[in-house]
Amino acid sequence: MKQRRQIPLRSDIAWSTPDRISVFGYDLPQQLIGKVNLGDMGFLEIVGRLPTKAESNVFNALLVTLVEHGVTPSAIATRMTYAGAPEAMQAAVAAGLLGLGTVFVGTIEGTAQILSEAIPNPNAKVALPTLADKIVADHRQSRRSIPGIGHPIHKPVDPRVPRLFSVARANGFGGPYIKLMQLVAKKAEAAYERNLPINATGAIGAICCELGLPWQVCRGIGVMARAVGLVGHILEESRRPMALEIWHRTDAEASAHIRGQSRRRT
Amino acid sequence: MKQRRQIPLRSDIAWSTPDRISVFGYDLPQQLIGKVNLGDMGFLEIVGRLPTKAESNVFNALLVTLVEHGVTPSAIATRMTYAGAPEAMQAAVAAGLLGLGTVFVGTIEGTAQILSEAIPNPNAKVALPTLADKIVADHRQSRRSIPGIGHPIHKPVDPRVPRLFSVARANGFGGPYIKLMQLVAKKAEAAYERNLPINATGAIGAICCELGLPWQVCRGIGVMARAVGLVGHILEESRRPMALEIWHRTDAEASAHIRGQSRRRT
Amino acid sequence: MKQRRQIPLRSDIAWSTPDRISVFGYDLPQQLIGKVNLGDMGFLEIVGRLPTKAESNVFNALLVTLVEHGVTPSAIATRMTYAGAPEAMQAAVAAGLLGLGTVFVGTIEGTAQILSEAIPNPNAKVALPTLADKIVADHRQSRRSIPGIGHPIHKPVDPRVPRLFSVARANGFGGPYIKLMQLVAKKAEAAYERNLPINATGAIGAICCELGLPWQVCRGIGVMARAVGLVGHILEESRRPMALEIWHRTDAEASAHIRGQSRRRT
Amino acid sequence: MKQRRQIPLRSDIAWSTPDRISVFGYDLPQQLIGKVNLGDMGFLEIVGRLPTKAESNVFNALLVTLVEHGVTPSAIATRMTYAGAPEAMQAAVAAGLLGLGTVFVGTIEGTAQILSEAIPNPNAKVALPTLADKIVADHRQSRRSIPGIGHPIHKPVDPRVPRLFSVARANGFGGPYIKLMQLVAKKAEAAYERNLPINATGAIGAICCELGLPWQVCRGIGVMARAVGLVGHILEESRRPMALEIWHRTDAEASAHIRGQSRRRT
């Protein structure tokens, strides 16, 4: 192990001296604090520069969409954690973020990957209906569900989706990825013969592609947004708790069928 | 346990139907998406209504301040986690949030608590110098450090602080909590005979009080902000990794003094 | 920052070479694998040497006590997380651990601190009743609850406690800390005029003191144990899920009083 | 949503009454505390019954193997978190667990899946060399690495592996899965023409199959084990810290190339 050659550590994100802090080349106090909003900072972290006004509008719209959806599994995990460790609010937020995986938010990632791989160059001429047919056929053949379509509650239309597409278009981001996503949903509905509307994460994945964001980081948009929302659930839990009540009800019902039973006498 | 009376579960945050989503009484698609930014959603989660323009400016300034400070312990925890589980980016962000406790960000909470308890009613006449003297004396007597003052790098002035106070004042939030915080720092410097500038979390704690936010939730501002910043570190780690190099260097140095030693022959 | 002097990094825990791994001076393959159990490894991590047979019996008993208590808030947080990210089981366990704070498991820490500070030297002659009176009086005066006594379900006796004390005594660890804890509970019941049995974390805190463990790390016993138990909940959730059902019931009930209401027409 | 039919909540794991606690049908105080060790509880959580003596030996050996491997990325994440939130030790352990994903410990899962799918019935006659050839060929063709073989440090033999196999055999668990794993490694070394020893997670995955554990939960063995080890790192960090030193060194080196640079004058 002695001979291991050191690889230099290198980060382009920020530097500090006693009187200055620089973030992606911007002077934090003078060029960012009081000048941009939190969503713009998210864009800066992903793209490495501040957004234009149009990009800011669209990127913030994506984030705003995912901040809050009521007492979700995430919010319940956060509230359960807060009930046990109210002195560590950061842990309660973290617990709620941990479930943002392939089932609930990772679909942004899946959608963005499919669309960006289908159209590597947004300026090239492509036959969108052919691409959509291929995406649906590939998923049917391998029996994988298509990420970004279908919703258990919001049908026949997820109300967030037309609004997101309208904001994107109004700001100049109504390009081929949105159109391809719409074709995929339409063709999937025909192929599977059931209601499969584009859902919020599908629309967000498509708009991420319009903004040119790398698909690998798109789940991060959901994570940023939900961290904001979970703080609200902590505040409400501190004022009007529900975690312990959910616990007591669940435990009583779940163990009722075995209560009093033993494997053998002691 | 049979007789336990159920307590109703109740949340005022949001509701959904197939075609609508409402968040704190606002129609999410029509009144929030495309109309407000991510920081405004954070204000909404804490206060229960959208901010005024002035409140939005100030609240976003607080958030923007804490998004990024380079390769911090938080960022290192995030990068270490991502190296082991790149398929679960949400876990890497969560790992980085978990250290936002009493040492690094919880001081927002401490500052806001001290200031809001010293001035329960911001409109009442109070003798600020007397309050500041009492805060410093109380902490000296019980040998606790005063949260929100002192910084290992940024001295004699934390460059974020004058900017934050200036943004607050320019938006009409230059009230007694900021003044009290400034007096506390001044009197602490005299009492301890060393440089104890207000640091970023101290300024943020004071401005939270100006905005009327409950001190119990102020740590959440740091959590919201840092969740945004950590996504940027994940993206950079995916492109130019440093986690494994830090690991190899650390492990080699830390165990050099015992390498080859055994408790006893086997 | 140039002049900062490096502090050497140093860990006494383990080292590896291509053909050897040493943990606290023991050869991992030859002296630990196949020779000791998981609980003994926990003792090794805290004390730095393997336990005697008696210490192993007692330490494993502490751990076994806290592995499982049904569908607790921890288990619910784990199940909620698994429902969203089944591909990242480690995140589901982590979510369940995050709530082991001052309310549910941190009381081990509190108990161990009070007892070890009351009796710094277990071999010295002390007046246990006087110490117990002082502990109860101090907590009453400052209106803090005494950690380690009282339980919402298990009364008038927590069935784990007599068993734990019996195991400790049978292995030679029935010293002054257990006696002091028993006196504290008895005197607290008299002072507060209600049933305040020693609970499991109280008994564990006292036995940790008998074993000579530092109180600062006693919460770790609960964390080790619960990590084991939460894996069982993940397996059951994968086979017979309850997370989504809890979610749907909770969300429906919690938002019923506002469903359909809007702040204003859109 | 009114018509949603409730699905009953049901867990077979545990139940409590004021004077009893039952875990998988065992009376916790009378049949588990003081009678079994922590590893046995892990077996109980996964299999639903206590292990035989032979099963206990082998299962504990698997767990003991993964408790500790020095200052790993997991341990660094834990130490970074503890530095920021020393009051919430459970969060520091959780942070260290979060990185146990597909890169570092998830390979147990992958190995167990491949082996158990190759030999669905351990008692059936199978041509092991043919199965091994197919596994290597399939992975070569799809350019995926074979989980459970190869190690950056431990070569030509991972010292934990022969010991694990020896413990398994001595306890009657030296069946076809171990043999198949050995053939896979041998054939992979031939095919790739380089050193590809079975590593610890490969051996553990194979032995999990010998024990009849479902592959879906095998990562949990690593999670249980590492939770124990991380508590030791927290204790050492509290006594001889390294987190802040790693931070300062890393930040200084990583930002040296941009320090002082700005995007534009302010």
Short mmCIF file of C-alpha atoms in Angstrom, two decimals, chain A residues 1 8-12 14-17 20 22 24-27 30-31 48-49 85 88 90 98 250 253-255 257-266, chain D residues 8-12 14-17 20 22 24-27 30-31 48-49 85 88 90 98 153 250 253-255 257-266:
data_model
loop_
_atom_site.label_atom_id
_atom_site.label_comp_id
_atom_site.label_asym_id
_atom_site.label_seq_id
_atom_site.Cartn_x
_atom_site.Cartn_y
_atom_site.Cartn_z
CA MET A 1 0.00 0.00 0.00
CA PRO A 8 -5.41 15.27 -6.27
CA LEU A 9 -8.66 16.34 -4.59
CA ARG A 10 -10.41 18.98 -6.63
CA SER A 11 -13.77 20.73 -6.44
CA ASP A 12 -14.90 23.60 -8.61
CA ALA A 14 -16.72 27.07 -3.87
CA TRP A 15 -13.90 28.70 -1.94
CA SER A 16 -13.64 30.88 1.14
CA THR A 17 -11.15 33.29 2.63
CA ARG A 20 -14.90 36.32 0.90
CA SER A 22 -17.31 32.38 -3.74
CA PHE A 24 -19.41 28.72 -8.73
CA GLY A 25 -17.42 31.89 -9.31
CA TYR A 26 -20.08 34.22 -7.94
CA ASP A 27 -19.38 36.34 -4.88
CA GLN A 30 -22.59 40.52 -3.29
CA GLN A 31 -23.93 38.56 -6.25
CA GLY A 48 -22.82 25.79 -12.83
CA ARG A 49 -24.23 29.20 -13.78
CA ALA A 85 -36.12 12.69 18.30
CA ALA A 88 -32.90 16.61 15.82
CA GLN A 90 -32.60 17.49 10.47
CA LEU A 98 -34.89 8.45 2.17
CA THR A 250 -51.39 0.38 13.64
CA GLU A 253 -54.69 -3.68 14.55
CA ALA A 254 -51.61 -5.40 13.13
CA SER A 255 -51.01 -7.65 16.11
CA HIS A 257 -54.60 -11.77 15.31
CA ILE A 258 -51.68 -13.05 17.39
CA ARG A 259 -52.15 -11.22 20.68
CA GLY A 260 -51.96 -13.64 23.56
CA GLN A 261 -50.60 -16.47 21.41
CA SER A 262 -47.34 -18.13 22.35
CA ARG A 263 -45.09 -20.56 20.56
CA ARG A 264 -44.99 -22.64 23.72
CA ARG A 265 -45.51 -22.30 27.45
CA THR A 266 -42.66 -20.77 29.38
CA PRO D 8 -56.35 -5.06 7.07
CA LEU D 9 -53.00 -4.23 8.68
CA ARG D 10 -51.27 -7.37 9.86
CA SER D 11 -47.87 -8.18 11.31
CA ASP D 12 -46.76 -11.53 12.67
CA ALA D 14 -44.63 -9.20 17.95
CA TRP D 15 -47.32 -8.27 20.43
CA SER D 16 -47.37 -6.68 23.89
CA THR D 17 -49.73 -6.52 26.82
CA ARG D 20 -45.98 -9.62 28.40
CA SER D 22 -43.90 -11.76 22.59
CA PHE D 24 -42.14 -14.29 16.82
CA GLY D 25 -44.07 -16.34 19.37
CA TYR D 26 -41.28 -16.37 21.96
CA ASP D 27 -41.77 -14.77 25.35
CA GLN D 30 -38.38 -15.56 29.60
CA GLN D 31 -37.23 -17.19 26.37
CA GLY D 48 -39.00 -16.48 12.09
CA ARG D 49 -37.56 -19.04 14.51
CA ALA D 85 -24.58 16.67 15.64
CA ALA D 88 -27.81 12.64 17.94
CA GLN D 90 -28.32 7.57 16.06
CA LEU D 98 -26.69 4.86 3.98
CA ILE D 153 -6.74 -4.91 -1.32
CA THR D 250 -9.89 18.38 1.95
CA GLU D 253 -6.69 21.10 -1.27
CA ALA D 254 -9.86 20.81 -3.31
CA SER D 255 -10.39 24.55 -3.75
CA HIS D 257 -6.96 25.83 -7.86
CA ILE D 258 -9.82 28.33 -7.81
CA ARG D 259 -9.16 30.23 -4.60
CA GLY D 260 -9.26 33.94 -5.26
CA GLN D 261 -10.80 33.55 -8.70
CA SER D 262 -14.08 35.25 -9.51
CA ARG D 263 -16.46 34.97 -12.42
CA ARG D 264 -16.51 38.72 -12.66
CA ARG D 265 -15.74 41.74 -10.58
CA THR D 266 -18.42 42.82 -8.18
#
